[in-house]
């Protein structure tokens, strides 16, 4: 049987932006008939396909890819962080695993404030105080035990091999390690792994070997999650944390549990969306925005037109106020999910949107009242139509930049996703409220949005992306590009993006996303549109469309069964199928 793979390349990005909005520049999606894996690192995608070929299902492949990315994509792939998995089983049941980090038992609401109540710069993003209790190992093992078919040893073997024997670095891997070099050089154990002697960075063609990580993964393979949560790995992390002023305790690890939740669902123009519930804001806010947009003829208004962008921005503005002020960990706060995903509520929002004038964000400020680029998403579907969408993260690129000596495991800085101080923007500009305040064992609010869409009882699309607060709008825009604008899955992912998150009251756009005429029209409506130079790469979406590469092809019949697309913004990702 033939294997098909295409790697995301920077050259393709340049081409796709340069020719937008004609969008003919995107390469064809990867086509396959039996299974598809799309991830941010080509070796991990191939691991997933190998698992599918040997009879594993999509959940098995998701577990193996999760472990493999922890080795070959250290900027965001992880066992020292956490994430979410949305699953759609072949008969249509959907479920959701929350294995995101929890705040340590010794955490406090004001732990990142100084004596004057001001935020201590860097305290929630660097070093051990920034680390939330990791959930990835427990999450991947829970998925395997409940929904997988292969043994833990089989699913961990490829990751152990890459860690022990090493893997050859290509351009994207080297660029990623180079970007993290400064952060990683601050921690002796991290520098010893990810930098060469003398602090030099790796070069293309060199091999990265991670023996300590291989030993940690082997111990997890042999002893299960207890090796991580109850054994030597937890001991090593707690010891390193204490030595560096952190607050992680063995009890934090011993008490960690995974939550199985119902995905948030909504219907958009006849398509059934299943996405992440709180503690993610992703599914709720995607549904809220889609419900508002359903009242506008986006297909007629056209991709990138001033009218389309205006209504998208206004829907985003209203939805992000709700996100930032009202959502949080469901074990700690009452989330108004029903209200925010109600069509009647969307109608109320539409009634507040002027067709001619930009809204004003500060007028929406609730009474009393961040995130990072480096998360990663992968999408998988198998020969039986079991579909899995996983987004998991260390939060910032390489997380907190620390590795507990002897473990080889990079640790997250997920604590920065909490509200350090209500009303103050976090590192990534999100102004959040009390619902997301720090409390022991609480999970910080996320934007991660692993999403599976069905139509007429069959899987239609698997989609998600990294991108901090922009995860939501990246995922949303890919969905409307396919459903409303008729793009194929690769074009939909590659198309230039816009983003608004209530505060700051600015419409951010990728370079070339909007024409000069469109910018003029938006400016006349009162929108402040800017290119955000601090975000050179807006996410790396990974998607699969089922039954054809476009809605038109699906409706006509005869398209390829699985059509995979890795974002052309990604430098080492791949869609691989068989
Ligand atoms: N740390 C990114 C997110 O969870 O949204």
Coordinates of C-alpha atoms and ligand atoms in Angstrom, one line a residue:
X1 CA 0.0 0.0 0.0
X2 CA 1.2 3.5 -0.8
X3 CA 2.0 6.0 2.0
X4 CA 1.4 9.6 1.3
X5 CA 3.0 12.5 3.1
X6 CA 3.5 16.1 2.6
X7 CA 5.4 18.4 4.8
X8 CA 4.4 21.9 5.7
X9 CA 7.0 24.3 4.4
X10 CA 7.8 27.9 4.9
X11 CA 8.0 28.3 1.1
X12 CA 4.4 27.2 0.8
X13 CA 3.5 29.8 3.4
X14 CA 5.1 32.6 1.4
X15 CA 3.3 31.4 -1.7
X16 CA -0.1 31.1 0.0
X17 CA 0.1 34.6 1.5
X18 CA 1.5 36.2 -1.7
X19 CA -1.4 34.9 -3.8
X20 CA -4.2 35.5 -1.3
X21 CA -7.1 35.9 -1.6
X22 CA -7.2 33.8 -4.8
X23 CA -5.9 30.9 -2.6
X24 CA -5.0 28.8 -5.5
X25 CA -1.5 28.7 -4.1
X26 CA -2.1 26.1 -1.4
X27 CA -0.8 22.7 -2.3
X28 CA -3.4 19.8 -2.6
X29 CA -4.4 18.2 0.7
X30 CA -2.9 14.7 1.3
X31 CA -5.3 12.0 0.3
X32 CA -5.7 8.6 1.8
X33 CA -8.3 5.8 2.0
X34 CA -7.6 4.0 5.3
X35 CA -6.3 6.5 7.9
X36 CA -4.7 9.9 8.3
X37 CA -2.5 11.5 10.9
X38 CA -1.7 15.2 10.9
X39 CA 0.8 16.5 13.4
X40 CA 3.5 19.2 13.8
X41 CA 6.4 16.8 13.4
X42 CA 6.7 14.5 10.5
X43 CA 8.3 11.6 12.5
X44 CA 5.4 11.7 14.9
X45 CA 2.9 11.6 12.1
X46 CA 4.6 8.5 10.7
X47 CA 4.5 6.9 14.1
X48 CA 0.7 7.4 14.1
X49 CA 0.3 5.9 10.6
X50 CA 2.5 2.9 11.6
X51 CA 0.2 2.2 14.6
X52 CA -2.9 2.4 12.4
X53 CA -1.3 0.1 9.8
X54 CA -0.6 -2.5 12.5
X55 CA -4.2 -2.5 13.6
X56 CA -4.3 0.1 16.3
X57 CA -7.3 2.5 16.3
X58 CA -7.2 6.3 16.2
X59 CA -6.9 6.5 20.0
X60 CA -3.9 4.1 20.0
X61 CA -2.3 6.3 17.3
X62 CA -3.1 9.5 19.3
X63 CA -1.4 8.0 22.4
X64 CA 1.7 7.0 20.4
X65 CA 1.8 10.4 18.6
X66 CA 1.5 12.2 22.0
X67 CA 4.5 10.3 23.4
X68 CA 6.5 10.7 20.1
X69 CA 6.0 14.4 20.0
X70 CA 7.3 14.7 23.6
X71 CA 10.6 13.5 22.1
X72 CA 10.7 14.9 18.6
X73 CA 8.8 18.2 19.2
X74 CA 10.1 19.4 22.5
X75 CA 8.9 23.0 22.1
X76 CA 5.3 21.8 22.8
X77 CA 5.0 18.0 22.7
X78 CA 5.3 16.9 26.2
X79 CA 4.9 14.6 29.2
X80 CA 5.6 17.5 31.5
X81 CA 2.5 19.5 30.5
X82 CA -1.2 18.8 29.8
X83 CA -3.9 18.9 27.3
X84 CA -7.3 17.8 25.9
X85 CA -8.5 15.0 23.7
X86 CA -11.8 15.1 21.9
X87 CA -12.8 11.6 20.7
X88 CA -15.6 10.6 18.2
X89 CA -16.0 6.9 18.2
X90 CA -17.1 5.1 15.0
X91 CA -20.7 4.8 16.1
X92 CA -21.0 8.6 16.7
X93 CA -20.5 8.8 20.5
X94 CA -18.3 11.8 21.4
X95 CA -16.3 12.2 24.6
X96 CA -13.6 14.5 26.0
X97 CA -10.6 13.8 28.2
X98 CA -9.2 16.7 30.3
X99 CA -5.6 16.0 31.3
X100 CA -4.7 19.7 31.8
X101 CA -2.4 20.8 34.6
X102 CA -3.7 21.6 38.1
X103 CA -2.5 24.3 40.5
X104 CA -0.3 22.9 43.2
X105 CA -1.8 22.4 46.7
X106 CA 0.4 25.2 48.1
X107 CA -0.6 27.7 45.4
X108 CA -2.4 30.9 46.4
X109 CA -4.5 33.5 44.6
X110 CA -1.8 36.2 45.0
X111 CA 1.3 34.1 44.5
X112 CA 2.5 36.1 41.5
X113 CA 2.0 39.5 43.2
X114 CA 4.5 41.5 45.2
X115 CA 3.9 43.3 48.5
X116 CA 2.3 46.2 46.7
X117 CA -0.1 43.9 44.8
X118 CA 1.8 44.3 41.5
X119 CA 2.6 41.4 39.2
X120 CA 6.2 40.1 39.7
X121 CA 7.5 39.9 36.1
X122 CA 8.3 36.4 34.9
X123 CA 7.2 34.6 38.1
X124 CA 4.3 32.9 36.4
X125 CA 6.2 32.1 33.2
X126 CA 9.8 31.0 34.2
X127 CA 11.2 28.5 36.6
X128 CA 9.5 26.1 39.0
X129 CA 6.9 28.5 40.5
X130 CA 5.3 28.6 37.0
X131 CA 4.8 24.8 36.8
X132 CA 1.3 23.3 37.1
X133 CA 1.0 19.6 38.1
X134 CA 1.4 17.8 34.7
X135 CA -1.4 15.7 33.3
X136 CA -0.2 14.3 30.0
X137 CA 1.0 10.8 31.2
X138 CA -2.3 10.2 33.0
X139 CA -4.3 11.5 30.1
X140 CA -2.6 9.4 27.5
X141 CA -2.8 6.3 29.6
X142 CA -6.5 6.9 30.4
X143 CA -7.2 7.2 26.7
X144 CA -5.4 4.0 26.0
X145 CA -7.1 2.1 28.8
X146 CA -10.6 3.2 28.0
X147 CA -10.6 3.5 24.2
X148 CA -7.4 2.0 22.8
X149 CA -6.6 -1.6 21.8
X150 CA -2.8 -1.9 22.0
X151 CA -0.5 -2.3 24.9
X152 CA 1.3 0.6 26.6
X153 CA 4.6 -0.9 25.6
X154 CA 3.6 -0.9 21.9
X155 CA 2.5 2.7 22.0
X156 CA 5.6 4.0 23.9
X157 CA 8.1 2.0 21.9
X158 CA 8.6 4.5 19.0
X159 CA 9.1 7.4 21.5
X160 CA 11.6 5.5 23.5
X161 CA 13.4 4.6 20.3
X162 CA 13.6 8.3 19.2
X163 CA 14.8 9.3 22.7
X164 CA 17.4 6.5 23.0
X165 CA 18.8 6.4 19.5
X166 CA 18.1 10.0 18.7
X167 CA 16.5 11.5 15.6
X168 CA 18.1 13.6 12.9
X169 CA 17.2 17.3 13.1
X170 CA 15.9 19.1 10.1
X171 CA 15.4 22.7 9.4
X172 CA 12.2 23.1 11.4
X173 CA 13.6 21.2 14.4
X174 CA 16.8 23.3 14.4
X175 CA 14.8 26.6 14.1
X176 CA 12.6 25.6 17.0
X177 CA 15.6 24.7 19.2
X178 CA 17.3 27.9 18.2
X179 CA 14.3 29.9 19.2
X180 CA 14.4 28.3 22.7
X181 CA 18.1 28.5 23.1
X182 CA 18.2 31.6 25.4
X183 CA 15.4 30.2 27.7
X184 CA 17.0 26.7 27.8
X185 CA 20.5 28.1 28.6
X186 CA 19.2 29.3 32.0
X187 CA 18.6 25.8 33.3
X188 CA 21.6 23.5 33.5
X189 CA 19.7 20.2 32.9
X190 CA 17.7 21.7 30.0
X191 CA 20.9 23.2 28.4
X192 CA 22.7 19.8 28.7
X193 CA 20.0 18.2 26.5
X194 CA 19.0 20.9 24.0
X195 CA 22.2 22.8 23.5
X196 CA 25.7 21.5 22.5
X197 CA 28.7 21.9 24.8
X198 CA 29.6 25.6 25.1
X199 CA 26.0 26.6 24.6
X200 CA 26.1 26.1 20.9
X201 CA 22.9 25.3 19.1
X202 CA 22.3 22.2 17.0
X203 CA 22.6 22.2 13.2
X204 CA 20.6 20.6 10.5
X205 CA 21.5 16.9 10.0
X206 CA 22.8 16.5 13.6
X207 CA 21.2 13.9 15.9
X208 CA 19.4 14.8 19.2
X209 CA 19.7 12.0 21.7
X210 CA 17.8 12.2 25.0
X211 CA 18.9 9.3 27.3
X212 CA 17.3 10.6 30.5
X213 CA 14.0 11.0 28.7
X214 CA 14.4 7.5 27.2
X215 CA 14.8 6.2 30.8
X216 CA 11.7 8.1 32.0
X217 CA 9.6 6.8 29.1
X218 CA 10.8 3.3 29.7
X219 CA 9.8 3.4 33.3
X220 CA 6.4 4.7 32.3
X221 CA 6.1 1.9 29.7
X222 CA 7.0 -0.7 32.3
X223 CA 5.1 0.6 35.4
X224 CA 2.4 2.9 34.0
X225 CA 1.5 6.4 35.3
X226 CA 2.6 5.4 38.8
X227 CA 6.1 5.7 37.6
X228 CA 5.4 9.4 36.9
X229 CA 3.0 10.3 39.7
X230 CA 4.0 8.0 42.6
X231 CA 7.6 7.0 41.8
X232 CA 11.1 8.4 41.1
X233 CA 10.0 10.8 38.5
X234 CA 7.7 12.7 40.8
X235 CA 10.4 12.6 43.5
X236 CA 13.0 14.1 41.1
X237 CA 10.6 16.9 40.0
X238 CA 9.6 17.7 43.6
X239 CA 13.3 17.8 44.7
X240 CA 14.3 20.1 41.8
X241 CA 11.3 22.3 42.5
X242 CA 12.1 22.7 46.2
X243 CA 15.7 23.5 45.4
X244 CA 14.7 26.3 43.1
X245 CA 12.0 27.9 45.2
X246 CA 9.0 26.0 43.7
X247 CA 6.0 24.7 45.6
X248 CA 5.4 21.3 43.9
X249 CA 4.8 18.5 46.5
X250 CA 4.6 14.7 46.1
X251 CA 0.9 15.0 47.1
X252 CA 0.2 17.1 44.1
X253 CA 1.3 14.2 41.9
X254 CA -0.4 11.5 43.9
X255 CA -3.7 13.3 43.8
X256 CA -3.7 14.1 40.1
X257 CA -6.7 12.7 38.2
X258 CA -8.1 12.9 34.6
X259 CA -11.6 14.2 34.1
X260 CA -13.8 12.7 31.4
X261 CA -16.3 15.3 30.3
X262 CA -19.0 15.8 27.6
X263 CA -17.8 17.9 24.8
X264 CA -19.5 21.3 24.1
X265 CA -21.8 20.9 21.1
X266 CA -23.6 23.2 18.8
X267 CA -25.0 23.1 15.3
X268 CA -23.7 25.5 12.6
X269 CA -25.6 25.5 9.3
X270 CA -26.4 21.8 9.7
X271 CA -23.0 20.7 10.9
X272 CA -22.6 19.2 14.4
X273 CA -19.6 20.7 16.2
X274 CA -18.1 18.9 19.2
X275 CA -15.3 20.7 21.0
X276 CA -13.7 21.4 24.3
X277 CA -15.8 22.2 27.4
X278 CA -14.5 24.2 30.4
X279 CA -11.8 24.2 31.7
X280 CA -11.3 25.2 28.1
X281 CA -13.0 28.2 26.8
X282 CA -12.4 26.9 23.2
X283 CA -15.6 25.0 22.4
X284 CA -17.9 27.5 24.2
X285 CA -16.5 30.5 22.4
X286 CA -16.3 28.8 19.0
X287 CA -19.9 27.9 19.3
X288 CA -20.9 31.4 20.6
X289 CA -19.1 33.0 17.6
X290 CA -20.5 30.6 15.1
X291 CA -24.1 31.1 16.4
X292 CA -23.7 34.8 16.0
X293 CA -22.2 34.4 12.5
X294 CA -25.0 32.0 11.4
X295 CA -27.2 35.0 11.1
X296 CA -25.1 36.6 8.4
X297 CA -24.7 35.3 4.8
X298 CA -20.9 34.9 5.0
X299 CA -20.7 33.0 1.8
X300 CA -22.4 35.8 -0.1
X301 CA -20.5 38.6 1.7
X302 CA -17.2 36.8 0.7
X303 CA -13.9 35.8 2.3
X304 CA -11.9 38.8 3.5
X305 CA -14.5 41.4 2.6
X306 CA -15.0 44.4 5.0
X307 CA -18.5 43.3 5.8
X308 CA -17.4 39.7 6.6
X309 CA -14.5 40.9 8.7
X310 CA -16.6 43.4 10.5
X311 CA -19.2 40.9 11.7
X312 CA -16.5 38.3 12.6
X313 CA -14.7 40.9 14.7
X314 CA -17.9 42.0 16.5
X315 CA -18.8 38.4 17.2
X316 CA -15.3 37.8 18.6
X317 CA -15.4 41.0 20.7
X318 CA -18.6 39.9 22.4
X319 CA -17.6 36.3 22.9
X320 CA -14.1 37.1 24.3
X321 CA -15.7 39.3 27.0
X322 CA -17.7 36.2 28.1
X323 CA -14.6 34.1 27.9
X324 CA -12.4 36.3 29.9
X325 CA -14.9 37.3 32.6
X326 CA -17.1 34.2 33.2
X327 CA -15.3 31.0 32.4
X328 CA -13.1 28.8 34.6
X329 CA -12.5 25.3 36.0
X330 CA -16.0 23.6 36.3
X331 CA -15.1 22.2 39.7
X332 CA -14.7 25.7 41.0
X333 CA -17.0 28.0 39.1
X334 CA -20.5 27.8 37.5
X335 CA -19.9 28.2 33.8
X336 CA -22.8 29.6 31.8
X337 CA -22.2 27.2 29.0
X338 CA -25.9 26.9 28.1
X339 CA -26.4 30.6 27.9
X340 CA -23.3 31.3 25.8
X341 CA -24.1 28.5 23.3
X342 CA -27.8 29.4 23.0
X343 CA -29.0 30.6 19.6
X344 CA -31.3 33.1 21.4
X345 CA -28.2 34.6 23.1
X346 CA -26.5 34.9 19.7
X347 CA -29.5 36.8 18.4
X348 CA -29.2 39.2 21.3
X349 CA -25.6 39.8 20.4
X350 CA -26.4 40.3 16.7
X351 CA -29.0 42.9 17.7
X352 CA -26.2 44.9 19.4
X353 CA -24.0 44.8 16.4
X354 CA -24.2 47.8 14.1
X355 CA -23.8 46.9 10.4
X356 CA -21.8 50.1 9.9
X357 CA -19.8 50.8 13.0
X358 CA -17.2 49.1 15.1
X359 CA -18.2 48.3 18.7
X360 CA -16.2 49.7 21.6
X361 CA -14.6 47.1 23.8
X362 CA -14.5 49.1 27.0
X363 CA -18.2 49.7 26.8
X364 CA -18.5 45.9 27.3
X365 CA -16.4 45.8 30.5
X366 CA -18.1 43.5 33.0
X367 CA -18.6 44.9 36.5
X368 CA -15.7 44.1 38.9
X369 CA -13.6 42.9 36.8
X370 CA -2.7 34.9 27.9
X371 CA -1.3 32.5 26.7
X372 CA 1.5 31.4 24.4
X373 CA 2.2 30.5 20.8
X374 CA 3.6 27.1 21.7
X375 CA 1.0 24.5 22.0
X376 CA 0.5 21.7 19.5
X377 CA -2.4 20.1 17.9
X378 CA -2.8 16.8 16.0
X379 CA -5.7 15.2 14.2
X380 CA -6.2 11.5 13.5
X381 CA -8.8 9.3 11.8
X382 CA -8.7 5.5 11.3
X383 CA -10.2 3.0 8.9
X384 CA -13.3 2.6 11.0
X385 CA -13.9 6.4 11.2
X386 CA -12.9 6.7 14.8
X387 CA -11.6 10.3 15.0
X388 CA -9.4 12.0 17.6
X389 CA -8.4 15.6 18.0
X390 CA -5.7 16.4 20.6
X391 CA -4.3 19.7 21.7
X392 CA -1.6 19.6 24.4
X393 CA 0.9 22.0 25.6
X394 CA 3.7 23.2 27.9
X395 CA 2.1 26.6 27.5
X396 CA 5.1 28.8 26.4
X397 CA 7.7 27.4 24.0
X398 CA 9.6 24.8 26.0
X399 CA 7.3 25.6 29.0
X400 CA 9.0 27.0 32.1
X401 CA 12.4 26.1 30.5
X402 CA 13.3 23.7 33.3
X403 CA 14.1 20.0 33.4
X404 CA 14.4 18.2 36.7
X405 CA 17.9 16.7 36.7
X406 CA 17.8 13.0 35.7
X407 CA 14.3 13.0 34.2
X408 CA 14.8 14.6 30.7
X409 CA 11.3 16.0 31.1
X410 CA 10.6 19.7 30.2
X411 CA 8.1 21.2 32.6
X412 CA 5.2 23.5 31.7
X413 CA 4.5 27.1 32.7
X414 CA 0.8 26.7 32.6
X415 CA 0.2 28.7 35.8
X416 CA 0.5 31.8 33.6
X417 CA -2.9 30.9 32.1
X418 CA -4.5 31.8 35.4
X419 CA -5.5 35.3 36.3
X420 CA -2.5 36.6 38.2
X421 CA -4.3 39.9 38.9
X422 CA -8.0 40.5 37.8
X423 CA -8.2 43.1 35.1
X424 CA -4.5 43.1 34.2
X425 CA -3.5 41.7 30.9
X426 CA -1.4 38.5 31.1
X427 CA 1.7 37.9 29.0
X428 CA -0.4 37.5 25.9
X429 CA -2.8 40.4 26.4
X430 CA -5.7 38.5 27.8
X431 CA -7.6 40.5 30.5
X432 CA -9.3 37.9 32.7
X433 CA -11.4 37.9 35.9
X434 CA -12.0 36.1 39.2
X435 CA -13.5 33.0 37.6
X436 CA -10.0 32.1 36.6
X437 CA -8.3 33.1 39.8
X438 CA -5.6 30.7 41.2
X439 CA -6.8 28.1 43.8
X440 CA -5.2 24.8 44.9
X441 CA -6.0 21.9 42.5
X442 CA -7.8 24.3 40.1
X443 CA -7.1 24.1 36.4
X444 CA -6.3 27.3 34.5
X445 CA -8.7 28.4 31.8
X446 CA -7.5 27.3 28.4
X447 CA -8.2 28.2 24.8
X448 CA -7.3 24.9 23.4
X449 CA -10.0 23.7 21.0
X450 CA -9.6 20.1 19.7
X451 CA -12.7 19.9 17.5
X452 CA -14.6 17.2 15.6
X453 CA -17.4 18.1 13.3
X454 CA -20.0 15.7 12.0
X455 CA -22.7 15.9 9.3
X456 CA -25.6 13.5 8.8
X457 CA -24.2 11.2 11.5
X458 CA -20.8 10.9 9.8
X459 CA -17.5 12.5 10.7
X460 CA -16.9 15.6 8.5
X461 CA -13.8 17.4 9.9
X462 CA -11.1 17.0 12.6
X463 CA -9.4 20.3 13.4
X464 CA -7.5 22.3 16.0
X465 CA -4.4 24.5 16.4
X466 CA -1.9 26.0 18.8
X467 CA -1.8 29.8 19.1
X468 CA -2.7 30.9 22.7
X469 CA -5.8 33.0 22.8
X470 CA -5.8 32.8 19.0
X471 CA -6.4 29.0 19.0
X472 CA -10.2 29.8 19.1
X473 CA -10.2 32.2 16.1
X474 CA -7.8 30.0 14.1
X475 CA -10.0 27.0 14.5
X476 CA -13.1 29.0 13.9
X477 CA -11.8 30.6 10.7
X478 CA -10.7 27.2 9.3
X479 CA -14.3 26.0 9.9
X480 CA -16.0 28.9 8.2
X481 CA -13.4 28.9 5.3
X482 CA -14.5 25.3 4.6
X483 CA -18.2 25.6 5.3
X484 CA -19.0 29.2 4.1
X485 CA -16.2 30.0 1.7
X486 CA -15.9 26.7 -0.1
X487 CA -12.2 26.3 0.4
X488 CA -10.5 23.0 0.5
X489 CA -9.0 21.9 3.8
X490 CA -5.5 23.0 2.9
X491 CA -6.6 26.4 1.6
X492 CA -8.8 26.9 4.6
X493 CA -5.9 26.3 7.0
X494 CA -3.4 28.4 5.0
X495 CA -5.7 31.4 4.4
X496 CA -4.5 34.5 6.1
X497 CA -6.1 35.1 9.5
X498 CA -7.6 37.9 11.6
X499 CA -8.2 38.0 15.3
X500 CA -9.9 40.1 18.0
X501 CA -10.1 39.2 21.7
X502 CA -12.1 42.1 23.1
X503 CA -9.0 43.7 24.8
X504 CA -6.8 45.1 23.4
X505 CA -9.5 46.8 21.2
X506 CA -7.5 46.0 18.0
X507 CA -8.2 43.8 15.0
X508 CA -5.0 41.8 14.4
X509 CA -4.3 40.5 11.0
X510 CA -1.6 38.4 9.3
X511 CA 0.5 40.2 6.7
X512 CA -1.5 40.5 3.4
X513 CA -4.7 39.2 5.1
X514 CA -6.7 42.3 4.0
X515 CA -6.4 44.5 0.9
X516 CA -5.8 48.2 1.2
X517 CA -9.4 48.9 0.1
X518 CA -10.8 46.6 2.8
X519 CA -8.5 48.2 5.4
X520 CA -9.9 51.6 4.4
X521 CA -13.5 50.5 4.7
X522 CA -12.8 48.9 8.1
X523 CA -11.1 52.0 9.3
X524 CA -14.1 54.1 8.3
X525 CA -16.3 51.8 10.4
X526 CA -14.0 52.6 13.4
X527 CA -11.8 49.5 13.5
X528 CA -8.2 49.7 14.5
X529 CA -6.5 47.0 12.3
X530 CA -2.9 46.1 12.8
X531 CA -0.3 43.6 11.9
X532 CA 1.1 42.1 15.1
X533 CA 4.8 41.8 14.6
X534 CA 5.2 39.9 17.8
X535 CA 3.3 37.0 16.3
X536 CA 5.3 36.0 13.2
X537 CA 3.6 32.6 13.0
X538 CA -0.1 32.4 13.8
X539 CA -0.7 28.8 14.9
X540 CA -0.1 25.6 13.1
X541 CA -3.6 24.1 12.4
X542 CA -3.8 20.4 11.6
X543 CA -7.0 19.2 9.9
X544 CA -8.7 16.3 8.2
X545 CA -11.8 16.6 5.9
X546 CA -13.7 13.4 5.3
X547 CA -15.2 12.4 1.9
X548 CA -13.6 15.1 -0.2
X549 CA -11.3 18.0 -0.1
X550 CA -14.1 20.6 -0.2
X551 CA -17.8 20.6 0.8
X552 CA -18.6 20.7 -3.0
X553 CA -16.6 17.5 -3.6
X554 CA -18.1 15.8 -0.6
X555 CA -21.6 16.7 -1.8
X556 CA -20.8 15.5 -5.3
X557 CA -19.4 12.2 -4.0
X558 CA -16.2 10.5 -5.3
X559 CA -13.7 12.5 -3.4
X560 CA -10.8 10.9 -1.4
X561 CA -12.0 9.4 1.8
X562 CA -9.5 11.3 4.0
X563 CA -8.0 14.6 3.1
X564 CA -5.3 15.8 5.4
X565 CA -3.7 19.2 5.7
X566 CA -0.9 20.5 7.9
X567 CA -0.6 24.2 8.1
X568 CA 1.9 25.7 5.7
X569 CA 3.1 27.9 8.5
X570 CA 4.5 24.8 10.2
X571 CA 8.1 24.0 9.4
X572 CA 8.4 20.3 10.4
X573 CA 4.8 19.1 10.4
X574 CA 3.2 16.6 8.0
X575 CA -0.1 15.0 7.0
X576 CA 0.6 11.3 6.6
X577 CA -1.9 8.8 5.4
X578 CA -2.2 5.3 4.0
Ligands
LIG1 N1 -1.7 27.4 27.2 C1 -2.6 27.6 26.1 C2 -4.0 27.3 26.4 O1 -4.2 26.4 27.1 O2 -4.9 27.9 25.9

